[in-house]
CSV table of C-alpha atoms in Angstrom, one decimal:
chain,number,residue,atom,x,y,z
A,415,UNK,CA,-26.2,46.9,-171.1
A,416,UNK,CA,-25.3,43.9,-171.6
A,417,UNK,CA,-21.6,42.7,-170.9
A,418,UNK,CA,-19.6,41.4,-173.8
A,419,UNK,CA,-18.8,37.5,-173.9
A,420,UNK,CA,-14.6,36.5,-173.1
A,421,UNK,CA,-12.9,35.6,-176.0
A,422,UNK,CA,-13.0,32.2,-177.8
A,423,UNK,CA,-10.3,30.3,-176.4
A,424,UNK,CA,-7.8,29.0,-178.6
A,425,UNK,CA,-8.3,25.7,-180.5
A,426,UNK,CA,-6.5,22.8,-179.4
A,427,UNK,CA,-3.6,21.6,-181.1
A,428,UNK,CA,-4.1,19.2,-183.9
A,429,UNK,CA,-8.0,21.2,-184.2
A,430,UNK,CA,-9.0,21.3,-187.9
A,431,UNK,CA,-9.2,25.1,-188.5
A,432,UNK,CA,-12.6,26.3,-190.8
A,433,UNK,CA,-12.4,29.4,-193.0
A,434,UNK,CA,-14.7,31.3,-190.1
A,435,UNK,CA,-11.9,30.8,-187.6
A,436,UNK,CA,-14.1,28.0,-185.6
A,437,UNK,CA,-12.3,24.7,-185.5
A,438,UNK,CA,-12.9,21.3,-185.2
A,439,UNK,CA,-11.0,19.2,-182.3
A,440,UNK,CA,-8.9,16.2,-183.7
A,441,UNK,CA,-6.1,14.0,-181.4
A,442,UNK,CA,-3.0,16.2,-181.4
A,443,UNK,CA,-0.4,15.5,-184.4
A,444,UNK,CA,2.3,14.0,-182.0
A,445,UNK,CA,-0.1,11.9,-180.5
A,446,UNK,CA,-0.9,10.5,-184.2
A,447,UNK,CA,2.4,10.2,-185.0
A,448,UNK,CA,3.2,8.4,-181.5
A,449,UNK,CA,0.2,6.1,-182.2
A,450,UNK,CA,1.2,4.9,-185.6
A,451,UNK,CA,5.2,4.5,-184.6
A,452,UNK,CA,4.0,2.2,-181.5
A,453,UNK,CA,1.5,0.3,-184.0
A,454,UNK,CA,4.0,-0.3,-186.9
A,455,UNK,CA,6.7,-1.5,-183.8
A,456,UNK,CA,4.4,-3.7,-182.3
A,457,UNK,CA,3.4,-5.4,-185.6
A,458,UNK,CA,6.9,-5.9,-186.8
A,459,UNK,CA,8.5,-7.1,-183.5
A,460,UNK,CA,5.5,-9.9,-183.8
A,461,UNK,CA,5.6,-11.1,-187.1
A,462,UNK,CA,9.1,-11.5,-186.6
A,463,UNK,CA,8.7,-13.3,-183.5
A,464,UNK,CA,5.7,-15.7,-184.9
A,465,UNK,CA,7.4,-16.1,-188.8
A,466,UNK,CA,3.9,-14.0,-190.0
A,467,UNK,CA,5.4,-10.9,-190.7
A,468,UNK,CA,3.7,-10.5,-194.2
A,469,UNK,CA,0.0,-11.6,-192.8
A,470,UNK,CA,0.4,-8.9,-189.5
A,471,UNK,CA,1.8,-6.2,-191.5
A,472,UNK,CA,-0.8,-6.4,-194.1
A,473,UNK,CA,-2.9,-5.6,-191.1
A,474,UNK,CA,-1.9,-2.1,-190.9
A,475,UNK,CA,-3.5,-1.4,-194.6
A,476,UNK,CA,-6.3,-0.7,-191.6
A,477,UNK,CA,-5.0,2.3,-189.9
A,478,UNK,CA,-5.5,4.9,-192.3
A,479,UNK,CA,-9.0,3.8,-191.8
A,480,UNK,CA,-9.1,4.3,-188.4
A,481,UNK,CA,-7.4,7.6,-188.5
A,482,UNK,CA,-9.7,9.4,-191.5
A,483,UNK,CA,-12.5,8.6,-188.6
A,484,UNK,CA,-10.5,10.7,-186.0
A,485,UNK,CA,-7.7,12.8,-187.5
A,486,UNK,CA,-7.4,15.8,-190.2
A,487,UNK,CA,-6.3,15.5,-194.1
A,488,UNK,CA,-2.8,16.0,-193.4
A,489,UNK,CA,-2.7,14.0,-190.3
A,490,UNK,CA,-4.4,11.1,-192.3
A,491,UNK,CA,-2.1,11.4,-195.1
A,492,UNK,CA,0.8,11.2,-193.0
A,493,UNK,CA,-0.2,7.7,-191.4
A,494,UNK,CA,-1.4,6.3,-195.2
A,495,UNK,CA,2.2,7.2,-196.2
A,496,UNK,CA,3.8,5.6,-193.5
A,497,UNK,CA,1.8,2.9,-193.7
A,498,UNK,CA,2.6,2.8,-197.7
A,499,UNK,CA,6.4,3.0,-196.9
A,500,UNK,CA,6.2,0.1,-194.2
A,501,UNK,CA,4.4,-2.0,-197.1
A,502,UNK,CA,6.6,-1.6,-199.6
A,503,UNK,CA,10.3,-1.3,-198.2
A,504,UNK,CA,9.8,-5.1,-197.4
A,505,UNK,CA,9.0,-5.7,-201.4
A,506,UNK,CA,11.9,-3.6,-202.9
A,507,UNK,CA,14.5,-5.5,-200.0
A,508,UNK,CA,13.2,-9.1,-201.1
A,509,UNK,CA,11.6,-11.2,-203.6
A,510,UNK,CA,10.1,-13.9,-201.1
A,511,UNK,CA,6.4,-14.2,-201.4
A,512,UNK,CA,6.4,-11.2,-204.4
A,513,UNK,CA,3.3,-11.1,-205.6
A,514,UNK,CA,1.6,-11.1,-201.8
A,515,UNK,CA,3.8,-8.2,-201.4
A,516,UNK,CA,2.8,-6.5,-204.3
A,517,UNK,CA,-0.5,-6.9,-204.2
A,518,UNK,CA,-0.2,-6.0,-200.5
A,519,UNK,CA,1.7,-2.7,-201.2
A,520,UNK,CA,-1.2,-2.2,-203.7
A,521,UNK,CA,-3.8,-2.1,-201.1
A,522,UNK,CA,-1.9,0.1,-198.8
A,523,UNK,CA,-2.0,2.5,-201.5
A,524,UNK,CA,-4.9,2.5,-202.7
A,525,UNK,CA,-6.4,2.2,-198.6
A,526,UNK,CA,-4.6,5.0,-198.1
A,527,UNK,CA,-6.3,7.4,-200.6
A,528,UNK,CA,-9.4,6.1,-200.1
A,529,UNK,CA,-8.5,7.0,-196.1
A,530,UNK,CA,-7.5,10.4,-196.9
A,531,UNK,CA,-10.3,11.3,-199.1
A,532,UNK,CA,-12.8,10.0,-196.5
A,533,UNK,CA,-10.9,12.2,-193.4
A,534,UNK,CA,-11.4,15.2,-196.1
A,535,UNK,CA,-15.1,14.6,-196.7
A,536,UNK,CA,-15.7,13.7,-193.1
A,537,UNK,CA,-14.0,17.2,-192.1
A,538,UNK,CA,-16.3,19.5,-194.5
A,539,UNK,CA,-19.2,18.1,-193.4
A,540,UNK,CA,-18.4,18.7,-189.7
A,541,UNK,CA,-17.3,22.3,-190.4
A,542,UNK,CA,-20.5,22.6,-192.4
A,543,UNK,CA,-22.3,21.2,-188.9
A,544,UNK,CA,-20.1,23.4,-187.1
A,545,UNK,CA,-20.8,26.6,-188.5
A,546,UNK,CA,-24.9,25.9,-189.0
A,547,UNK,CA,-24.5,25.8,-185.1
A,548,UNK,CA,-22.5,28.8,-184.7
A,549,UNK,CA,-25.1,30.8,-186.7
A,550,UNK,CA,-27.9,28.8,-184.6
A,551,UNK,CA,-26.0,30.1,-181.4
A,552,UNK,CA,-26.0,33.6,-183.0
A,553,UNK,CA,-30.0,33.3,-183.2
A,554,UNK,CA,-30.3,32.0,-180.1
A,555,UNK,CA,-28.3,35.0,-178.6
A,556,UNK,CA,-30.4,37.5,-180.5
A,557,UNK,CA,-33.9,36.0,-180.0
A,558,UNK,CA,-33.4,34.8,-176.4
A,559,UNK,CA,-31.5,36.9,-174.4
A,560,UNK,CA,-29.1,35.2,-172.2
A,561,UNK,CA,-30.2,34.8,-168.1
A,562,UNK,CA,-30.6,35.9,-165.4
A,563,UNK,CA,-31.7,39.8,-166.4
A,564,UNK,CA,-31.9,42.5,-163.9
A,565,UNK,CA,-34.1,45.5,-164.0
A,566,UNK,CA,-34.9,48.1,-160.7
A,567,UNK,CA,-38.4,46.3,-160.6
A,568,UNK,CA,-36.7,42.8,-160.9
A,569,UNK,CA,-34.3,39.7,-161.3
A,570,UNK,CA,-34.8,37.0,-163.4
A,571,UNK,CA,-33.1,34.0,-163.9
A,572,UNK,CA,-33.9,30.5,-165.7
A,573,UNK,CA,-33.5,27.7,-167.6
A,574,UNK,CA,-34.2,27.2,-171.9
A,575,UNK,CA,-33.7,23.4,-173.0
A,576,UNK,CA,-35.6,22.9,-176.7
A,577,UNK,CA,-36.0,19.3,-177.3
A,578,UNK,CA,-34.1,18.6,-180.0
A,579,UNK,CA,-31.1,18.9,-178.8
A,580,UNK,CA,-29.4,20.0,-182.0
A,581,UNK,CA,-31.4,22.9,-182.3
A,582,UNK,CA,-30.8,26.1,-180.1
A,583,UNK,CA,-34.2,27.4,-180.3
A,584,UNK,CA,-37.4,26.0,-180.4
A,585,UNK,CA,-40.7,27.2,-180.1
A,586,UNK,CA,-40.7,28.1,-176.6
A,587,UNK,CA,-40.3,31.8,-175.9
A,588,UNK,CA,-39.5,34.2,-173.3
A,589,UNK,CA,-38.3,38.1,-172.8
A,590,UNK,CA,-38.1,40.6,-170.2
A,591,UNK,CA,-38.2,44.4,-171.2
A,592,UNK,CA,-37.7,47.4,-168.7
A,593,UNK,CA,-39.7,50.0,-170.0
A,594,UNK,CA,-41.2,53.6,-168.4
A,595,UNK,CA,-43.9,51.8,-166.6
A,596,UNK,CA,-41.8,49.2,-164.9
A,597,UNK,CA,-40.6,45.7,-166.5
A,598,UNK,CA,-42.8,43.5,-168.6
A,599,UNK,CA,-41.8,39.5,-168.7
A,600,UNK,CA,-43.3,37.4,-171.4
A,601,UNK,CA,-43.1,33.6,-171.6
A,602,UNK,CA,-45.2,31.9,-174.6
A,603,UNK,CA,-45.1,28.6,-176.5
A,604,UNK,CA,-45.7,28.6,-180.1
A,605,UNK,CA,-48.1,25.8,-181.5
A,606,UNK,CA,-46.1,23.3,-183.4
A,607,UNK,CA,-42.1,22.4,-183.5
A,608,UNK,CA,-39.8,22.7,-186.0
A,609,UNK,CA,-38.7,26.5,-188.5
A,610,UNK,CA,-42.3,27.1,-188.9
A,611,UNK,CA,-42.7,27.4,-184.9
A,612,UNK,CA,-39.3,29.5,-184.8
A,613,UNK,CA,-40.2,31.9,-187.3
A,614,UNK,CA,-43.4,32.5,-185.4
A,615,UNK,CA,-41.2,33.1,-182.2
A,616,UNK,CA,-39.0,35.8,-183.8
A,617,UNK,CA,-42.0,37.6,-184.9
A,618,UNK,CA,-43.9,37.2,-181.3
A,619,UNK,CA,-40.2,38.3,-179.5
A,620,UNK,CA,-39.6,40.5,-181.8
A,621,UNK,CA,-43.2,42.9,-181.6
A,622,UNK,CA,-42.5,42.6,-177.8
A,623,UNK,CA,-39.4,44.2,-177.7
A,624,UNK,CA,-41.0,47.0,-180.1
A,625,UNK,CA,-44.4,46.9,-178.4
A,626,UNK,CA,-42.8,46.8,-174.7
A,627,UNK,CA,-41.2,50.5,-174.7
A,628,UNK,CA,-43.8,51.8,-176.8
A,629,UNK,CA,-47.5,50.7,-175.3
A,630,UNK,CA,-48.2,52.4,-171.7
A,631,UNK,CA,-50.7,49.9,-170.9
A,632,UNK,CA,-50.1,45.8,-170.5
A,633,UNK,CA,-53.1,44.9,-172.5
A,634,UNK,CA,-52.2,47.1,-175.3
A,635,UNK,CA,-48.7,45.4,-175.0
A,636,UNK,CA,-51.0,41.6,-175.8
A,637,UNK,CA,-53.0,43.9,-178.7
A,638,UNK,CA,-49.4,44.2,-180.0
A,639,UNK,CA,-48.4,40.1,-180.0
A,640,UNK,CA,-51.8,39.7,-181.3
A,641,UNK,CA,-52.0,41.6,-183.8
A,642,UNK,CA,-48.0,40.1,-184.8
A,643,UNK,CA,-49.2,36.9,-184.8
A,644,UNK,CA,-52.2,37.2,-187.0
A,645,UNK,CA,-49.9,39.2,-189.6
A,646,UNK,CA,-47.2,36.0,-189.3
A,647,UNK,CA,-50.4,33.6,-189.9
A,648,UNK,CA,-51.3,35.9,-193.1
A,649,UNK,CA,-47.6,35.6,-194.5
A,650,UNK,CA,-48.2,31.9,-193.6
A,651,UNK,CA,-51.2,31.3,-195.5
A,652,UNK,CA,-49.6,32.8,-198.9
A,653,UNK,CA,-47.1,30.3,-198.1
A,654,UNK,CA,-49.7,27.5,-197.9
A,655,UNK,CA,-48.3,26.6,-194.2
A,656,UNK,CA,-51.2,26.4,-191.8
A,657,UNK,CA,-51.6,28.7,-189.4
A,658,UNK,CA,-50.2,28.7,-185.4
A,659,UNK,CA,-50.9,30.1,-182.3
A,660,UNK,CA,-49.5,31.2,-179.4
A,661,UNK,CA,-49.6,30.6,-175.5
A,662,UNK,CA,-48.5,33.6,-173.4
A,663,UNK,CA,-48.4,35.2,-169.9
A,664,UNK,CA,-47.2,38.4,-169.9
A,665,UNK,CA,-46.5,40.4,-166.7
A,666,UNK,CA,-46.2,43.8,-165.6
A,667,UNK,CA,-44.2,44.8,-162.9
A,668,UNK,CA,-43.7,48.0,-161.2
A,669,UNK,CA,-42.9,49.8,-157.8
A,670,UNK,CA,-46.3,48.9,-156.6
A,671,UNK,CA,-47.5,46.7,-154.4
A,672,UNK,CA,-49.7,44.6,-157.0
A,673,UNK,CA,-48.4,42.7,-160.3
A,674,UNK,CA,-50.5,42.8,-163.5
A,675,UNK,CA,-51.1,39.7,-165.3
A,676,UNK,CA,-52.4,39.0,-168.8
A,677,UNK,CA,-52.8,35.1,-169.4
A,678,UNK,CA,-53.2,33.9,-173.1
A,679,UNK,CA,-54.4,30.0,-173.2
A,680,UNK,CA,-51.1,29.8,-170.7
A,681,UNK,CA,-50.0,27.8,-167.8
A,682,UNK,CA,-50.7,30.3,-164.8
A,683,UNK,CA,-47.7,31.8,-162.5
A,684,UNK,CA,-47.0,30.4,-159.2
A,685,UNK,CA,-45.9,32.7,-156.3
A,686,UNK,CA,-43.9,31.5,-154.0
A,687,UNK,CA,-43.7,33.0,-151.0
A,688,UNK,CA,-43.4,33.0,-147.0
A,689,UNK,CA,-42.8,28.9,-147.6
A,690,UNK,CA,-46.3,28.6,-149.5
A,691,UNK,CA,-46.9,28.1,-153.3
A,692,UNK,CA,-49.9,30.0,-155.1
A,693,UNK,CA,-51.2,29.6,-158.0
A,694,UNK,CA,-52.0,33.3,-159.2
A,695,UNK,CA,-55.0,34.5,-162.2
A,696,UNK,CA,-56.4,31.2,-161.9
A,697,UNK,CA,-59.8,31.7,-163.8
A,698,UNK,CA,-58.8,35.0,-165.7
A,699,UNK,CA,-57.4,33.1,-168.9
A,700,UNK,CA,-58.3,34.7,-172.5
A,701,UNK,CA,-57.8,32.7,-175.7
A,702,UNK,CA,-54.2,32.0,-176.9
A,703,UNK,CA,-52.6,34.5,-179.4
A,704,UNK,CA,-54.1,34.6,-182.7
A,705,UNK,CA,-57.6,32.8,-181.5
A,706,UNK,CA,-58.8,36.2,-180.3
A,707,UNK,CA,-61.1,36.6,-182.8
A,708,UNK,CA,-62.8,33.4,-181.8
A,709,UNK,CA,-64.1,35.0,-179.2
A,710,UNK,CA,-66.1,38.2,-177.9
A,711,UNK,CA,-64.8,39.3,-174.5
A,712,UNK,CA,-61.2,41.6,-174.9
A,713,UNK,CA,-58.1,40.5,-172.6
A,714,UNK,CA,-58.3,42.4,-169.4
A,715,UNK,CA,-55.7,42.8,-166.6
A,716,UNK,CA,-55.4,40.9,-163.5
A,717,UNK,CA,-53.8,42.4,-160.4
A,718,UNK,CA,-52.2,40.3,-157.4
A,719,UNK,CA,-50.1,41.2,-154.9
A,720,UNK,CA,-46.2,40.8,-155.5
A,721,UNK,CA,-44.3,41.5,-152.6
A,722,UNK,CA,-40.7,42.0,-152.1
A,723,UNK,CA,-38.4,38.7,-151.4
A,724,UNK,CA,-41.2,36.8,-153.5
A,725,UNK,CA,-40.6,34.5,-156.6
A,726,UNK,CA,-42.8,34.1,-159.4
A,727,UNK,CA,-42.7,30.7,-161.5
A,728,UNK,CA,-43.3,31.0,-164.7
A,729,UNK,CA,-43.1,27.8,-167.1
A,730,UNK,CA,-43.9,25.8,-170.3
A,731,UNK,CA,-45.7,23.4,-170.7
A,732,UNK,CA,-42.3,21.1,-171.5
A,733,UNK,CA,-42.4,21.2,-167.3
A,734,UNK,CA,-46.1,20.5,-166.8
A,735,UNK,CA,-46.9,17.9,-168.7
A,736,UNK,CA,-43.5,16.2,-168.5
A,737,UNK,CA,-44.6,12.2,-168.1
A,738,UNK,CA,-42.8,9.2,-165.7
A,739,UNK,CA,-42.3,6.2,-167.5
A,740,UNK,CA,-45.8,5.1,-166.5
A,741,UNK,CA,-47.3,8.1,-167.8
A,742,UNK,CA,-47.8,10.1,-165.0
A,743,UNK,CA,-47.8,13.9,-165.6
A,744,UNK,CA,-44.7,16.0,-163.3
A,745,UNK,CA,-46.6,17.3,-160.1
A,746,UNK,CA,-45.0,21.0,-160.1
A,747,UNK,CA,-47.0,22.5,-157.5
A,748,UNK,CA,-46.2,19.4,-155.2
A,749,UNK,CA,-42.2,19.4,-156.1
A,750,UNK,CA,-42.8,23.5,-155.8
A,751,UNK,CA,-42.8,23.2,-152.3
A,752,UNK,CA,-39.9,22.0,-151.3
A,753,UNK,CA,-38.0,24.9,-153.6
A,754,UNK,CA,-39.8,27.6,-151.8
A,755,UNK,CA,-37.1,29.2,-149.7
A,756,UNK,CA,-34.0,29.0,-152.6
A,757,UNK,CA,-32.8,31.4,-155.2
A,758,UNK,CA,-34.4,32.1,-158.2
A,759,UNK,CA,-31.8,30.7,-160.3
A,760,UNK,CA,-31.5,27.4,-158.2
A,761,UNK,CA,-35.2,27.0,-158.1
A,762,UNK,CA,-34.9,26.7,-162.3
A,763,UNK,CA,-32.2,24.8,-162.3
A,764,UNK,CA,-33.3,22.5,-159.5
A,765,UNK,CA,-36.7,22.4,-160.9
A,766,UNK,CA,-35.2,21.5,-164.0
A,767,UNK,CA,-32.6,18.5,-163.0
A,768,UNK,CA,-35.7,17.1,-160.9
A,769,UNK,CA,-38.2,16.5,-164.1
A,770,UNK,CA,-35.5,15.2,-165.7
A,771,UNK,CA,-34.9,12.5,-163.4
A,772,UNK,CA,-38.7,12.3,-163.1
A,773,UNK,CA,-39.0,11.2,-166.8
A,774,UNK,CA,-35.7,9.8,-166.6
A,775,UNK,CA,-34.4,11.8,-169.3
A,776,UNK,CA,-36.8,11.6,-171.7
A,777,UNK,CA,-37.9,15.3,-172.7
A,778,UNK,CA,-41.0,15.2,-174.3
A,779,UNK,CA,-41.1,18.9,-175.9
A,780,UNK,CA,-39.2,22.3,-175.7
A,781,UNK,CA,-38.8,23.5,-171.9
A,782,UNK,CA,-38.4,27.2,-170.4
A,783,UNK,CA,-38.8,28.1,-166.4
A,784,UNK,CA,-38.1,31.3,-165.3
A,785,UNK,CA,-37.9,32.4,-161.9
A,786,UNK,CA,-39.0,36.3,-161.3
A,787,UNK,CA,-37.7,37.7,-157.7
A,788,UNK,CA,-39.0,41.0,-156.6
A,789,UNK,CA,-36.3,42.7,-154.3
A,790,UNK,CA,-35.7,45.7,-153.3
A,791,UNK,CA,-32.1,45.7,-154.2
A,792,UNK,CA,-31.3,48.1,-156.7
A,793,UNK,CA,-27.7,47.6,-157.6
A,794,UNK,CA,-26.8,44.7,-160.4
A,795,UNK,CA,-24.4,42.2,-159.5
A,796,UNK,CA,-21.3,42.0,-161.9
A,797,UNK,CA,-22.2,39.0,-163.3
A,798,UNK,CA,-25.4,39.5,-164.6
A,799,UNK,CA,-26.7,41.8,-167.1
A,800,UNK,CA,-28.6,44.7,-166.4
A,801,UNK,CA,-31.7,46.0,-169.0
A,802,UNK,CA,-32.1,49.4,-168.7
A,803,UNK,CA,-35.5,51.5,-169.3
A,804,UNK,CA,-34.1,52.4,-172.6
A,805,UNK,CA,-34.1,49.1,-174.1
């Protein structure tokens, strides 16, 4: 099972609060209040020491501007009306220079509605931002399940970074599922980006969590994504969207000696261990999911030895063909080797921080990496979640 999240903390003071109990963080109202008291000070003490005091206050029509950009409703409405009563006091105690203090109080006001309107406007679209993310976050949580995972057979750890950075999930997939005949570990890429790519990956994750605890075999297990992604393609086509496949690599692991490995038009696994780097079912790939009719030989198993203490690499193509500024592709198997003797969840993450500064920050598409360590172990740590054979 999978142990519940702590408790949102509580927002911060001043935090605009949204009808789903999510908030949005604003300066504190005392800091506000301090910030507009010092400004209003400052700019009288000058224009009475320079003889300006009309041209420098008529300078603080601006703040409300400044704080609708930064503060809430009613912290913006307090500055406009301070603001409004620095402006006018001066025209009610004297009739020097009237009409530039008329017309002066004038545009405080009418700044100052303008200022609050805009802090309202600018606040329901951020909550509107806000809560499209929370729901996002929700589906993130649902379709990818949060690493590392720990089954008897396995543990697996990672990293999941889609390329646009304001979406949670992209088209790169992964799942692990520990089932009656050991774990099985999928790690795909859906064709394309954007909802059309996502919707496939639901469906894909989805049939493999069904599939996973209900096909005895690994290559019935692909039959099963197969025959999900066709189906998606056939919704698809009613909707006149074009079609998509998917790359996959899907592994079974058990209490034997030997892995099984189905590759699907996928980047191949890399075992690390003993301080070398492998690449394993090199030569065994099928077509991608959804092409399989393109084709007359059926997917078949490949078996290679798995032994306990080693790590498999598993990985998108976001970490393959992530380019330098001169357009050279990320060596893996080369930077590989110098990660062969670390965790599995530093290898990911290490892997991870090193094609970034490879590209130098420039993420080209969706990346996942997951790091697969057989041990013998058998106990879960309290800190990561355990998947149990029932699902």
């Amino acid at each position: 099972m999978f142990r519940p999240s702590r408790a949102a903390p509580a927002p911060a003071e001043g935090g605009a609060d949204l009808d789903d109990g999510t908030s949005i963080r604003t300066p504190p109202t005392r800091v506000v209040a301090l910030v507009t008291v010092a400004a209003t000070v400052v700019t009288v003490v000058l224009g009475a020491v320079t003889e300006t005091a009309v041209l420098l206050i008529g300078l603080l029509v601006f703040l409300p501007a400044f704080a609708s950009a930064l503060c809430t409703p009613r912290q913006t409405t307090f500055v406009s009306a301070w603001v409004s009563i620095v402006v006018i006091v001066p025209v009610a105690l004297s009739t020097e220079q009237l009409a530039d203090r008329v017309t002066l109080a004038l545009f405080a006001l009418g700044f100052g509605a303008l200022a609050v309107y805009g802090s309202w406007l600018r606040i329901t679209r951020e909550g509107t931002l806000v809560r499209l993310r929370s729901t996002a976050a929700a589906m993130q949580r649902q379709i990818l399940r949060p690493l590392p995972l720990l089954t008897d057979d396995v543990l697996v750890d990672g990293v999941y970074e889609p390329v646009q950075q304001d979406k949670l999930v992209g088209g790169d997939i992964y799942d692990v599922a520990a089932t009656p005949w050991g774990t099985r570990v999928l790690i795909g890429d859906v064709q394309g980006k954007g909802l059309p790519a996502i919707g496939m990956a639901i469906d894909v994750v989805g049939a493999f969590r069904e599939a996973a605890h209900r096909e005895p075999t690994v290559t019935a297990l692909v039959d099963a994504l197969e025959a999900a992604v066709v189906r998606h393609n056939g919704y698809a086509e009613q909707r006149g969207e074009p079609e998509r496949f998917v790359t996959a690599v899907v592994l079974g692991v058990d209490t034997g000696a030997e892995t099984q490995l189905v590759t699907c038009g996928h980047i191949p696994p890399y075992l690390l261990h003993d301080g070398t780097v492998t690449a394993v079912g090199g030569g065994t790939e099928h077509a991608p999911l959804g092409l399989a009719d393109l084709v007359d030989e059926p997917r078949t198993v490949s078996w290679f030895p798995f032994p306990a203490g080693a790590t498999l690499l598993l990985c998108t193509d976001g970490l393959t063909e992530a380019r330098s500024p001169a357009g050279t592709f990320y060596p893996l198997e080369t930077r590989l080797a110098g990660h062969v003797d670390i965790t599995a969840g530093r290898l990911t993450h290490a892997l991870v921080d090193d094609v970034h500064a490879y590209t130098e920050g420039a993420q080209q598409d969706d990346l996942a990496v997951l790091a697969v360590r057989r041990s013998p172990q058998r106990t879960a740590s309290p800190s990561i979640a355990k998947i149990s054979a029932g699902g």
